[in-house]
Protein backbone atom coordinates (compact mmCIF):
# COMPACT_ATOMS: atom_id res chain seq x y z
CA UNK A 1 0.00 0.00 0.00
CA UNK A 2 1.26 3.48 -0.87
CA UNK A 3 0.74 6.40 1.49
CA UNK A 4 0.81 10.07 0.67
CA UNK A 5 -0.10 12.96 2.92
CA UNK A 6 -3.42 14.32 1.75
CA UNK A 7 -6.57 15.80 3.17
CA UNK A 8 -8.09 12.35 3.63
CA UNK A 9 -7.06 10.68 6.85
CA UNK A 10 -5.60 7.18 7.27
CA UNK A 11 -7.63 5.49 10.00
CA UNK A 12 -5.50 2.91 11.82
CA UNK A 13 -7.00 -0.28 13.19
CA UNK A 14 -6.70 -1.11 16.87
CA UNK A 15 -3.18 -2.39 16.39
CA UNK A 16 -2.26 -1.78 20.03
CA UNK A 17 -4.64 -4.38 21.36
CA UNK A 18 -3.92 -6.80 18.55
CA UNK A 19 -0.18 -6.74 19.20
CA UNK A 20 -0.50 -6.66 22.96
CA UNK A 21 1.28 -3.30 23.12
CA UNK A 22 0.32 0.24 23.98
CA UNK A 23 -0.79 1.93 20.79
CA UNK A 24 1.57 4.36 19.14
CA UNK A 25 0.42 7.96 18.76
CA UNK A 26 -2.24 8.59 16.13
CA UNK A 27 -3.13 11.60 14.05
CA UNK A 28 -6.36 12.26 15.91
CA UNK A 29 -4.47 12.32 19.20
CA UNK A 30 -2.08 14.90 17.82
CA UNK A 31 -4.82 17.13 16.47
CA UNK A 32 -6.62 17.05 19.82
CA UNK A 33 -3.38 17.96 21.59
CA UNK A 34 -3.18 21.19 19.55
CA UNK A 35 -6.57 22.37 20.79
CA UNK A 36 -5.06 23.74 23.98
CA UNK A 37 -5.63 27.49 23.93
CA UNK A 38 -2.23 28.42 22.48
CA UNK A 39 -1.78 32.10 21.62
CA UNK A 40 -1.14 32.20 17.87
CA UNK A 41 -1.55 35.48 15.99
CA UNK A 42 -1.96 35.94 12.24
CA UNK A 43 -3.56 38.65 10.10
CA UNK A 44 -4.04 40.83 13.17
CA UNK A 45 -6.13 38.28 15.06
CA UNK A 46 -5.65 35.57 17.66
CA UNK A 47 -6.37 32.08 16.31
CA UNK A 48 -8.88 30.12 18.36
CA UNK A 49 -8.01 26.67 16.96
CA UNK A 50 -5.06 25.97 14.66
CA UNK A 51 -6.59 22.65 13.56
CA UNK A 52 -9.54 24.40 11.94
CA UNK A 53 -8.12 27.82 11.01
CA UNK A 54 -7.62 28.29 7.26
CA UNK A 55 -4.00 29.31 7.79
CA UNK A 56 -2.93 26.01 9.39
CA UNK A 57 -5.58 23.29 9.19
CA UNK A 58 -4.19 21.41 6.17
CA UNK A 59 -0.62 21.44 7.49
CA UNK A 60 -1.96 20.21 10.84
CA UNK A 61 -3.65 17.32 9.03
CA UNK A 62 -0.42 16.59 7.18
CA UNK A 63 1.42 16.28 10.49
CA UNK A 64 -1.43 14.10 11.75
CA UNK A 65 -0.91 11.95 8.66
CA UNK A 66 2.64 11.18 9.81
CA UNK A 67 1.31 9.76 13.08
CA UNK A 68 -1.44 7.83 11.30
CA UNK A 69 1.20 6.31 9.02
CA UNK A 70 3.31 5.13 11.95
CA UNK A 71 0.23 3.68 13.68
CA UNK A 72 -0.82 1.46 10.79
CA UNK A 73 -0.03 -2.24 11.48
CA UNK A 74 2.03 -2.72 8.34
CA UNK A 75 4.29 0.23 9.27
CA UNK A 76 4.59 -0.39 12.98
CA UNK A 77 7.91 -2.24 12.89
CA UNK A 78 9.44 0.16 10.38
CA UNK A 79 8.35 3.34 12.13
CA UNK A 80 8.28 2.54 15.84
CA UNK A 81 10.15 0.69 18.53
CA UNK A 82 9.24 -0.60 21.95
CA UNK A 83 10.32 1.59 24.85
CA UNK A 84 12.56 -0.34 27.26
CA UNK A 85 10.57 0.59 30.38
CA UNK A 86 6.93 0.13 29.49
CA UNK A 87 6.65 -1.60 26.13
CA UNK A 88 4.87 1.31 24.43
CA UNK A 89 5.48 1.81 20.71
CA UNK A 90 6.93 5.24 19.88
CA UNK A 91 8.53 6.71 16.78
CA UNK A 92 12.07 5.60 16.03
CA UNK A 93 13.26 9.21 16.09
CA UNK A 94 13.44 8.72 19.88
CA UNK A 95 15.54 5.55 19.56
CA UNK A 96 19.05 5.68 21.05
CA UNK A 97 21.24 3.74 18.58
CA UNK A 98 23.68 1.36 20.19
CA UNK A 99 24.98 -0.07 16.91
CA UNK A 100 25.27 0.69 13.21
CA UNK A 101 22.24 -1.53 12.67
CA UNK A 102 20.18 0.60 15.09
CA UNK A 103 21.25 3.77 13.29
CA UNK A 104 20.25 2.33 9.90
CA UNK A 105 16.87 1.14 11.20
CA UNK A 106 16.25 4.64 12.53
CA UNK A 107 17.28 6.21 9.21
CA UNK A 108 14.80 4.03 7.33
CA UNK A 109 12.00 5.31 9.55
CA UNK A 110 13.07 8.93 9.10
CA UNK A 111 13.25 8.40 5.34
CA UNK A 112 9.75 6.93 5.22
CA UNK A 113 8.33 9.93 7.08
CA UNK A 114 10.18 12.38 4.82
CA UNK A 115 8.79 10.64 1.74
CA UNK A 116 5.27 11.46 2.95
CA UNK A 117 5.97 15.19 2.70
CA UNK A 118 8.65 14.93 -0.03
CA UNK A 119 11.14 16.55 2.37
CA UNK A 120 9.26 19.88 2.40
CA UNK A 121 8.60 19.83 6.15
CA UNK A 122 11.98 20.86 7.41
CA UNK A 123 11.01 20.72 11.07
CA UNK A 124 8.91 17.57 11.10
CA UNK A 125 8.60 15.89 14.54
CA UNK A 126 11.74 13.77 14.06
CA UNK A 127 14.05 16.80 14.00
CA UNK A 128 13.88 18.14 17.55
CA UNK A 129 13.24 14.61 18.83
CA UNK A 130 16.78 13.99 17.53
CA UNK A 131 17.97 17.04 19.50
CA UNK A 132 16.48 15.84 22.79
CA UNK A 133 17.68 12.28 22.21
CA UNK A 134 21.25 13.52 21.70
CA UNK A 135 21.06 15.71 24.81
CA UNK A 136 19.90 12.67 26.76
CA UNK A 137 22.81 10.61 25.41
CA UNK A 138 25.13 13.37 26.66
CA UNK A 139 23.63 13.74 30.14
CA UNK A 140 27.04 13.03 31.70
CA UNK A 141 28.26 16.26 30.07
CA UNK A 142 25.52 18.25 31.84
CA UNK A 143 26.66 16.78 35.15
CA UNK A 144 30.16 18.24 34.63
CA UNK A 145 29.01 21.88 34.66
CA UNK A 146 27.60 23.92 37.57
CA UNK A 147 24.64 25.05 35.47
CA UNK A 148 23.80 21.61 34.13
CA UNK A 149 20.65 19.69 35.06
CA UNK A 150 21.43 16.13 33.95
CA UNK A 151 18.49 14.59 35.79
CA UNK A 152 16.07 17.00 34.16
CA UNK A 153 17.17 16.20 30.62
CA UNK A 154 16.97 12.48 31.38
CA UNK A 155 13.46 12.75 32.78
CA UNK A 156 12.25 15.07 30.04
CA UNK A 157 13.53 12.78 27.30
CA UNK A 158 11.48 9.93 28.75
CA UNK A 159 8.41 12.14 29.10
CA UNK A 160 8.62 13.46 25.54
CA UNK A 161 9.42 10.01 24.15
CA UNK A 162 6.62 8.18 25.98
CA UNK A 163 4.09 10.78 24.83
CA UNK A 164 5.64 10.91 21.32
CA UNK A 165 5.53 14.69 21.48
CA UNK A 166 5.99 16.90 18.47
CA UNK A 167 8.71 19.30 19.63
CA UNK A 168 9.98 22.40 17.88
CA UNK A 169 12.71 24.78 18.95
CA UNK A 170 13.79 28.41 18.89
CA UNK A 171 17.56 28.71 19.03
CA UNK A 172 18.33 32.00 17.25
CA UNK A 173 17.98 35.55 18.59
CA UNK A 174 16.07 38.09 16.46
CA UNK A 175 18.50 39.88 14.19
CA UNK A 176 18.35 43.24 15.94
CA UNK A 177 21.66 45.03 15.51
CA UNK A 178 24.18 42.36 14.58
CA UNK A 179 27.03 44.85 14.86
CA UNK A 180 26.56 44.71 18.65
CA UNK A 181 26.58 41.88 21.17
CA UNK A 182 23.51 40.24 22.69
CA UNK A 183 23.62 42.34 25.84
CA UNK A 184 24.47 45.64 24.12
CA UNK A 185 22.14 48.57 23.52
CA UNK A 186 18.70 47.68 22.13
CA UNK A 187 19.65 44.03 21.72
CA UNK A 188 19.62 43.58 25.50
CA UNK A 189 15.84 43.69 25.71
CA UNK A 190 15.26 41.79 22.47
CA UNK A 191 16.59 38.26 23.03
CA UNK A 192 14.82 36.09 25.60
CA UNK A 193 16.55 36.06 28.97
CA UNK A 194 15.98 35.15 32.59
CA UNK A 195 14.35 38.13 34.29
CA UNK A 196 13.49 36.45 37.61
CA UNK A 197 13.71 33.15 39.47
CA UNK A 198 12.49 31.63 42.69
CA UNK A 199 12.04 28.24 44.33
CA UNK A 200 9.52 27.21 41.66
CA UNK A 201 11.53 28.03 38.55
CA UNK A 202 12.77 30.76 36.23
CA UNK A 203 10.80 33.54 34.55
CA UNK A 204 11.87 34.56 31.05
CA UNK A 205 11.13 37.55 28.87
CA UNK A 206 12.01 38.36 25.26
CA UNK A 207 11.89 36.95 21.75
CA UNK A 208 13.34 34.07 19.79
CA UNK A 209 13.22 32.96 16.19
CA UNK A 210 12.81 31.00 13.96
CA UNK A 211 9.95 28.91 15.30
CA UNK A 212 9.52 26.69 12.24
CA UNK A 213 6.69 24.26 12.95
CA UNK A 214 6.13 25.69 16.43
CA UNK A 215 2.50 26.60 15.74
CA UNK A 216 1.72 22.91 15.11
CA UNK A 217 3.94 21.41 17.82
CA UNK A 218 3.28 20.44 21.45
CA UNK A 219 6.29 22.01 23.13
CA UNK A 220 9.21 24.23 22.20
CA UNK A 221 12.85 23.94 23.26
CA UNK A 222 14.11 27.43 24.11
CA UNK A 223 17.87 27.78 23.94
CA UNK A 224 20.78 29.47 22.15
CA UNK A 225 23.01 27.89 19.54
CA UNK A 226 25.72 30.52 19.18
CA UNK A 227 28.47 31.26 21.72
CA UNK A 228 27.74 33.60 24.63
CA UNK A 229 30.26 35.66 26.58
CA UNK A 230 30.92 35.92 30.29
CA UNK A 231 28.47 38.45 31.64
CA UNK A 232 25.67 37.14 29.41
CA UNK A 233 24.60 34.40 31.81
CA UNK A 234 20.97 35.52 31.85
CA UNK A 235 20.68 34.46 28.20
CA UNK A 236 22.45 31.15 28.84
CA UNK A 237 19.59 28.80 29.60
CA UNK A 238 17.96 25.81 27.92
CA UNK A 239 14.42 24.79 28.79
CA UNK A 240 11.34 23.02 27.39
CA UNK A 241 8.11 25.03 27.35
CA UNK A 242 4.60 23.90 26.36
CA UNK A 243 3.42 26.00 23.43
CA UNK A 244 0.29 26.95 25.38
CA UNK A 245 2.22 28.08 28.49
CA UNK A 246 1.05 31.43 29.93
CA UNK A 247 2.89 34.35 28.36
CA UNK A 248 3.98 32.52 25.18
CA UNK A 249 2.87 34.40 22.05
CA UNK A 250 3.47 33.06 18.55
CA UNK A 251 3.48 35.69 15.80
CA UNK A 252 3.01 33.83 12.54
CA UNK A 253 4.38 34.90 9.21
CA UNK A 254 1.98 35.07 6.25
CA UNK A 255 0.34 31.69 5.64
CA UNK A 256 1.02 30.31 2.18
CA UNK A 257 -1.61 27.67 2.87
CA UNK A 258 -4.28 30.29 3.40
CA UNK A 259 -3.21 32.15 0.24
CA UNK A 260 -3.50 29.00 -1.90
CA UNK A 261 -6.50 29.11 -4.21
CA UNK A 262 -6.78 25.31 -4.29
CA UNK A 263 -4.76 22.15 -3.78
CA UNK A 264 -4.70 21.65 -7.55
CA UNK A 265 -3.12 25.08 -8.06
CA UNK A 266 -0.76 24.85 -5.06
CA UNK A 267 -0.39 21.17 -4.12
CA UNK A 268 2.57 21.79 -1.80
CA UNK A 269 1.81 25.17 -0.23
CA UNK A 270 -1.79 24.21 0.48
CA UNK A 271 -0.79 21.18 2.56
CA UNK A 272 2.84 21.37 3.63
CA UNK A 273 3.32 24.93 4.87
CA UNK A 274 4.68 24.16 8.34
CA UNK A 275 4.91 27.91 8.92
CA UNK A 276 7.45 29.97 10.82
CA UNK A 277 6.83 32.15 13.84
CA UNK A 278 8.52 34.67 16.08
CA UNK A 279 8.00 33.56 19.69
CA UNK A 280 7.71 36.14 22.42
CA UNK A 281 7.89 35.13 26.08
CA UNK A 282 6.00 37.65 28.16
CA UNK A 283 7.17 36.83 31.70
CA UNK A 284 6.72 33.11 31.12
CA UNK A 285 7.35 30.94 34.19
CA UNK A 286 9.31 27.73 33.54
CA UNK A 287 9.43 25.13 36.37
CA UNK A 288 12.86 23.96 37.47
CA UNK A 289 12.26 20.42 36.21
CA UNK A 290 11.97 21.86 32.67
CA UNK A 291 15.33 23.66 32.87
CA UNK A 292 18.37 21.81 31.46
CA UNK A 293 20.98 24.61 31.51
CA UNK A 294 20.90 27.47 34.00
CA UNK A 295 23.08 30.57 33.60
CA UNK A 296 26.07 28.65 32.23
CA UNK A 297 27.62 30.10 29.06
CA UNK A 298 30.16 27.28 28.72
CA UNK A 299 27.61 24.47 28.91
CA UNK A 300 25.20 26.39 26.70
CA UNK A 301 27.70 25.94 23.85
CA UNK A 302 29.14 22.57 24.87
CA UNK A 303 25.71 20.91 24.79
CA UNK A 304 25.68 21.51 21.03
CA UNK A 305 29.22 20.82 19.95
CA UNK A 306 30.96 18.71 22.61
CA UNK A 307 27.84 16.57 22.81
CA UNK A 308 26.64 15.11 19.49
CA UNK A 309 23.48 17.26 19.60
CA UNK A 310 24.12 19.53 16.63
CA UNK A 311 25.44 16.79 14.37
CA UNK A 312 22.73 14.28 15.30
CA UNK A 313 19.86 16.67 14.57
CA UNK A 314 21.45 17.64 11.27
CA UNK A 315 21.92 13.99 10.36
CA UNK A 316 18.10 13.91 10.32
CA UNK A 317 18.10 17.09 8.22
CA UNK A 318 20.46 15.52 5.68
CA UNK A 319 18.19 12.47 5.37
CA UNK A 320 15.26 14.82 4.75
CA UNK A 321 17.22 16.78 2.13
CA UNK A 322 18.15 13.53 0.38
CA UNK A 323 14.46 12.71 0.01
CA UNK A 324 13.62 16.24 -1.13
CA UNK A 325 16.30 16.18 -3.83
CA UNK A 326 15.04 12.82 -5.08
CA UNK A 327 11.60 14.36 -5.49
CA UNK A 328 12.95 17.41 -7.31
CA UNK A 329 15.02 15.32 -9.71
CA UNK A 330 11.97 13.15 -10.38
CA UNK A 331 10.05 16.35 -11.10
CA UNK A 332 12.78 17.46 -13.51
CA UNK A 333 12.50 14.26 -15.51
CA UNK A 334 8.70 14.46 -15.64
CA UNK A 335 8.97 18.04 -16.95
CA UNK A 336 11.33 17.06 -19.75
CA UNK A 337 9.12 14.12 -20.67
CA UNK A 338 6.10 16.42 -20.84
CA UNK A 339 7.75 18.91 -23.18
CA UNK A 340 9.48 16.24 -25.27
CA UNK A 341 13.09 17.17 -24.51
CA UNK A 342 13.99 14.04 -22.56
CA UNK A 343 15.96 12.55 -25.46
CA UNK A 344 17.94 15.71 -26.25
CA UNK A 345 21.59 15.02 -25.42
CA UNK A 346 22.15 18.33 -23.59
CA UNK A 347 19.02 17.73 -21.49
CA UNK A 348 20.13 14.25 -20.52
CA UNK A 349 23.51 15.70 -19.57
CA UNK A 350 21.79 18.15 -17.23
CA UNK A 351 19.60 15.41 -15.77
CA UNK A 352 22.71 13.33 -15.20
CA UNK A 353 24.30 16.22 -13.33
CA UNK A 354 21.17 16.55 -11.18
CA UNK A 355 21.21 12.85 -10.31
CA UNK A 356 24.84 13.19 -9.25
CA UNK A 357 23.82 15.91 -6.79
CA UNK A 358 21.28 13.58 -5.22
CA UNK A 359 23.75 10.72 -5.16
CA UNK A 360 26.34 12.91 -3.43
CA UNK A 361 24.00 13.73 -0.55
CA UNK A 362 22.82 10.12 -0.38
CA UNK A 363 26.43 8.94 -0.26
CA UNK A 364 27.06 11.34 2.61
CA UNK A 365 24.14 9.83 4.56
CA UNK A 366 25.40 6.29 4.08
CA UNK A 367 29.01 7.39 4.61
CA UNK A 368 28.37 9.14 7.92
CA UNK A 369 26.69 5.95 9.12
CA UNK A 370 29.43 3.59 7.94
CA UNK A 371 32.15 5.86 9.34
CA UNK A 372 30.27 6.48 12.58
CA UNK A 373 31.75 6.03 16.03
CA UNK A 374 30.65 5.61 19.62
CA UNK A 375 29.81 8.43 21.96
CA UNK A 376 29.81 6.48 25.18
CA UNK A 377 27.51 3.53 24.51
CA UNK A 378 25.72 5.17 21.58
CA UNK A 379 26.65 4.86 17.91
CA UNK A 380 26.68 8.28 16.26
CA UNK A 381 27.07 9.39 12.62
CA UNK A 382 30.40 10.79 11.49
CA UNK A 383 30.58 14.55 12.11
CA UNK A 384 33.26 15.24 9.50
CA UNK A 385 31.09 13.91 6.66
CA UNK A 386 27.97 15.51 8.13
CA UNK A 387 29.41 19.02 8.11
CA UNK A 388 30.92 18.48 4.67
CA UNK A 389 27.44 17.61 3.42
CA UNK A 390 25.95 20.70 5.07
CA UNK A 391 28.42 23.10 3.47
CA UNK A 392 27.72 21.59 0.06
CA UNK A 393 23.95 21.48 0.50
CA UNK A 394 23.67 25.19 1.37
CA UNK A 395 24.68 26.09 -2.19
CA UNK A 396 23.37 22.91 -3.78
CA UNK A 397 19.65 23.47 -3.25
CA UNK A 398 19.38 26.83 -5.00
CA UNK A 399 21.53 25.48 -7.84
CA UNK A 400 19.21 22.49 -8.30
CA UNK A 401 16.14 24.76 -8.29
CA UNK A 402 17.69 27.09 -10.88
CA UNK A 403 18.66 24.16 -13.11
CA UNK A 404 15.15 22.70 -13.09
CA UNK A 405 13.65 26.11 -13.84
CA UNK A 406 15.92 26.28 -16.88
CA UNK A 407 14.66 22.87 -18.00
CA UNK A 408 11.04 23.94 -17.53
CA UNK A 409 11.32 27.21 -19.41
CA UNK A 410 8.05 29.06 -19.88
CA UNK A 411 5.99 25.94 -19.22
CA UNK A 412 5.52 26.86 -15.55
CA UNK A 413 4.12 30.26 -16.58
CA UNK A 414 1.87 29.31 -19.50
CA UNK A 415 -0.86 27.87 -17.29
CA UNK A 416 -4.54 28.51 -16.56
CA UNK A 417 -4.95 31.04 -13.78
CA UNK A 418 -7.00 28.79 -11.54
CA UNK A 419 -8.67 25.39 -11.40
CA UNK A 420 -12.00 27.14 -12.05
CA UNK A 421 -10.86 27.86 -15.62
CA UNK A 422 -11.60 24.21 -16.42
CA UNK A 423 -15.26 24.80 -15.58
CA UNK A 424 -15.72 27.65 -18.04
CA UNK A 425 -16.82 26.25 -21.44
CA UNK A 426 -15.64 29.42 -23.20
CA UNK A 427 -12.01 28.69 -22.37
CA UNK A 428 -11.99 24.97 -21.54
CA UNK A 429 -11.54 24.06 -25.19
CA UNK A 430 -8.65 26.54 -25.42
CA UNK A 431 -6.97 24.82 -22.49
CA UNK A 432 -7.37 21.43 -24.15
CA UNK A 433 -5.76 22.71 -27.36
CA UNK A 434 -2.94 24.81 -25.89
CA UNK A 435 -1.85 22.50 -23.07
CA UNK A 436 -0.67 19.83 -25.47
CA UNK A 437 1.94 17.50 -24.00
CA UNK A 438 4.28 14.80 -25.25
CA UNK A 439 3.47 12.56 -22.29
CA UNK A 440 -0.10 13.12 -21.15
CA UNK A 441 -3.44 14.84 -21.62
CA UNK A 442 -3.87 18.62 -21.14
CA UNK A 443 -5.25 18.34 -17.63
CA UNK A 444 -2.32 16.21 -16.48
CA UNK A 445 0.11 18.64 -18.10
CA UNK A 446 -1.39 21.55 -16.19
CA UNK A 447 -1.37 19.48 -13.00
CA UNK A 448 2.33 18.68 -13.42
CA UNK A 449 3.37 22.24 -14.17
CA UNK A 450 1.27 23.65 -11.32
CA UNK A 451 3.17 21.30 -9.02
CA UNK A 452 6.45 22.34 -10.63
CA UNK A 453 5.73 26.02 -10.05
CA UNK A 454 4.82 25.41 -6.42
CA UNK A 455 8.15 23.60 -5.94
CA UNK A 456 10.26 25.99 -7.99
CA UNK A 457 8.85 29.51 -8.16
CA UNK A 458 5.91 30.23 -5.87
CA UNK A 459 6.23 32.15 -2.63
CA UNK A 460 6.26 28.78 -0.86
CA UNK A 461 9.13 27.65 -3.11
CA UNK A 462 11.07 30.86 -2.52
CA UNK A 463 10.79 30.37 1.23
CA UNK A 464 12.27 26.88 0.83
CA UNK A 465 15.29 28.22 -1.06
CA UNK A 466 15.92 30.64 1.80
CA UNK A 467 15.31 27.91 4.37
CA UNK A 468 17.74 25.43 2.82
CA UNK A 469 20.40 28.13 2.63
CA UNK A 470 20.20 29.08 6.29
CA UNK A 471 18.44 26.45 8.44
CA UNK A 472 21.77 25.08 9.63
CA UNK A 473 23.22 28.55 10.20
CA UNK A 474 25.04 31.22 8.19
CA UNK A 475 27.64 29.86 5.79
CA UNK A 476 30.47 31.08 8.01
CA UNK A 477 29.09 28.88 10.79
CA UNK A 478 28.74 25.72 8.70
CA UNK A 479 32.15 26.13 7.08
CA UNK A 480 33.60 26.74 10.54
CA UNK A 481 32.05 23.50 11.78
CA UNK A 482 33.45 21.66 8.76
CA UNK A 483 36.89 23.14 9.50
CA UNK A 484 36.84 22.20 13.18
CA UNK A 485 35.58 18.66 12.66
CA UNK A 486 37.82 17.69 9.75
CA UNK A 487 40.64 15.24 10.51
CA UNK A 488 43.49 17.65 9.84
CA UNK A 489 46.07 15.41 11.54
CA UNK A 490 45.37 12.68 9.02
CA UNK A 491 45.52 15.05 6.04
CA UNK A 492 48.63 17.01 7.06
CA UNK A 493 50.25 13.81 8.32
CA UNK A 494 50.12 12.43 4.79
CA UNK A 495 51.97 15.51 3.57
CA UNK A 496 54.58 15.22 6.33
CA UNK A 497 55.18 11.51 5.73
CA UNK A 498 55.68 12.02 2.02
CA UNK A 499 58.10 14.89 2.57
CA UNK A 500 60.04 12.76 5.05
CA UNK A 501 60.39 9.96 2.50
CA UNK A 502 62.98 11.81 0.42
CA UNK A 503 66.01 13.88 1.45
CA UNK A 504 66.23 17.64 1.46
CA UNK A 505 69.25 19.39 -0.06
CA UNK A 506 71.69 21.34 2.06
CA UNK A 507 71.67 25.07 1.42
CA UNK A 508 75.13 26.15 0.28
CA UNK A 509 76.60 28.79 2.55
CA UNK A 510 73.57 28.61 4.79
CA UNK A 511 75.45 29.60 7.95
CA UNK A 512 76.85 32.72 6.34
CA UNK A 513 73.48 33.69 4.95
CA UNK A 514 71.89 33.25 8.34
CA UNK A 515 74.55 35.43 9.99
CA UNK A 516 74.06 38.13 7.37
CA UNK A 517 70.31 38.11 7.79
CA UNK A 518 70.64 38.28 11.56
CA UNK A 519 72.98 41.28 11.32
CA UNK A 520 70.62 43.10 9.00
Short mmCIF file of N, CA and C in Angstrom, two decimals, residues 173-175 177-193 226-236 297:
data_model
loop_
_atom_site.label_atom_id
_atom_site.label_comp_id
_atom_site.label_asym_id
_atom_site.label_seq_id
_atom_site.Cartn_x
_atom_site.Cartn_y
_atom_site.Cartn_z
N UNK A 173 18.50 34.26 18.15
CA UNK A 173 17.98 35.55 18.59
C UNK A 173 17.48 36.34 17.37
N UNK A 174 16.46 37.18 17.55
CA UNK A 174 16.07 38.09 16.46
C UNK A 174 17.27 38.90 16.01
N UNK A 175 17.29 39.27 14.75
CA UNK A 175 18.50 39.88 14.19
C UNK A 175 18.92 41.13 14.92
N UNK A 177 20.46 44.36 16.03
CA UNK A 177 21.66 45.03 15.51
C UNK A 177 22.82 44.06 15.63
N UNK A 178 23.13 43.39 14.55
CA UNK A 178 24.18 42.36 14.58
C UNK A 178 25.59 42.93 14.72
N UNK A 179 25.71 44.25 14.64
CA UNK A 179 27.03 44.85 14.86
C UNK A 179 27.36 44.93 16.35
N UNK A 180 26.36 44.66 17.20
CA UNK A 180 26.56 44.71 18.65
C UNK A 180 26.29 43.34 19.26
N UNK A 181 26.77 43.13 20.46
CA UNK A 181 26.58 41.88 21.17
C UNK A 181 25.14 41.72 21.68
N UNK A 182 24.86 40.54 22.20
CA UNK A 182 23.51 40.24 22.69
C UNK A 182 23.07 41.20 23.78
N UNK A 183 23.98 41.53 24.67
CA UNK A 183 23.62 42.34 25.84
C UNK A 183 23.83 43.83 25.62
N UNK A 184 24.15 44.24 24.38
CA UNK A 184 24.47 45.64 24.12
C UNK A 184 23.26 46.40 23.61
N UNK A 185 23.12 47.62 24.05
CA UNK A 185 22.14 48.57 23.52
C UNK A 185 20.75 47.95 23.43
N UNK A 186 20.06 48.17 22.29
CA UNK A 186 18.70 47.68 22.13
C UNK A 186 18.58 46.18 22.07
N UNK A 187 19.68 45.49 21.76
CA UNK A 187 19.65 44.03 21.72
C UNK A 187 19.36 43.43 23.09
N UNK A 188 19.72 44.13 24.14
CA UNK A 188 19.62 43.58 25.50
C UNK A 188 18.20 43.20 25.87
N UNK A 189 17.24 43.96 25.38
CA UNK A 189 15.84 43.69 25.71
C UNK A 189 15.13 42.90 24.62
N UNK A 190 15.87 42.48 23.60
CA UNK A 190 15.26 41.79 22.47
C UNK A 190 15.28 40.28 22.66
N UNK A 191 16.47 39.72 22.90
CA UNK A 191 16.59 38.26 23.03
C UNK A 191 16.02 37.80 24.36
N UNK A 192 15.43 36.62 24.38
CA UNK A 192 14.82 36.09 25.60
C UNK A 192 15.91 35.85 26.65
N UNK A 193 15.58 36.21 27.88
CA UNK A 193 16.55 36.06 28.97
C UNK A 193 15.81 35.81 30.27
N UNK A 226 24.43 29.85 19.38
CA UNK A 226 25.72 30.52 19.18
C UNK A 226 26.44 30.74 20.52
N UNK A 227 27.73 31.03 20.48
CA UNK A 227 28.47 31.26 21.72
C UNK A 227 27.98 32.51 22.46
N UNK A 228 28.04 32.45 23.78
CA UNK A 228 27.74 33.60 24.63
C UNK A 228 28.99 33.94 25.43
N UNK A 229 29.08 35.19 25.84
CA UNK A 229 30.26 35.66 26.58
C UNK A 229 29.99 35.69 28.07
N UNK A 230 31.06 35.70 28.86
CA UNK A 230 30.92 35.92 30.29
C UNK A 230 30.22 37.26 30.51
N UNK A 231 29.29 37.27 31.43
CA UNK A 231 28.47 38.45 31.64
C UNK A 231 27.12 38.36 30.96
N UNK A 232 26.95 37.33 30.10
CA UNK A 232 25.67 37.14 29.41
C UNK A 232 24.94 35.91 29.94
N UNK A 233 25.17 35.61 31.22
CA UNK A 233 24.60 34.40 31.81
C UNK A 233 23.07 34.38 31.79
N UNK A 234 22.44 35.53 31.82
CA UNK A 234 20.97 35.52 31.85
C UNK A 234 20.36 35.01 30.55
N UNK A 235 21.14 35.00 29.48
CA UNK A 235 20.68 34.46 28.20
C UNK A 235 21.02 32.97 28.06
N UNK A 236 21.90 32.50 28.96
CA UNK A 236 22.45 31.15 28.84
C UNK A 236 21.59 30.13 29.59
N UNK A 297 27.28 29.81 30.45
CA UNK A 297 27.62 30.10 29.06
C UNK A 297 28.49 29.00 28.45
#
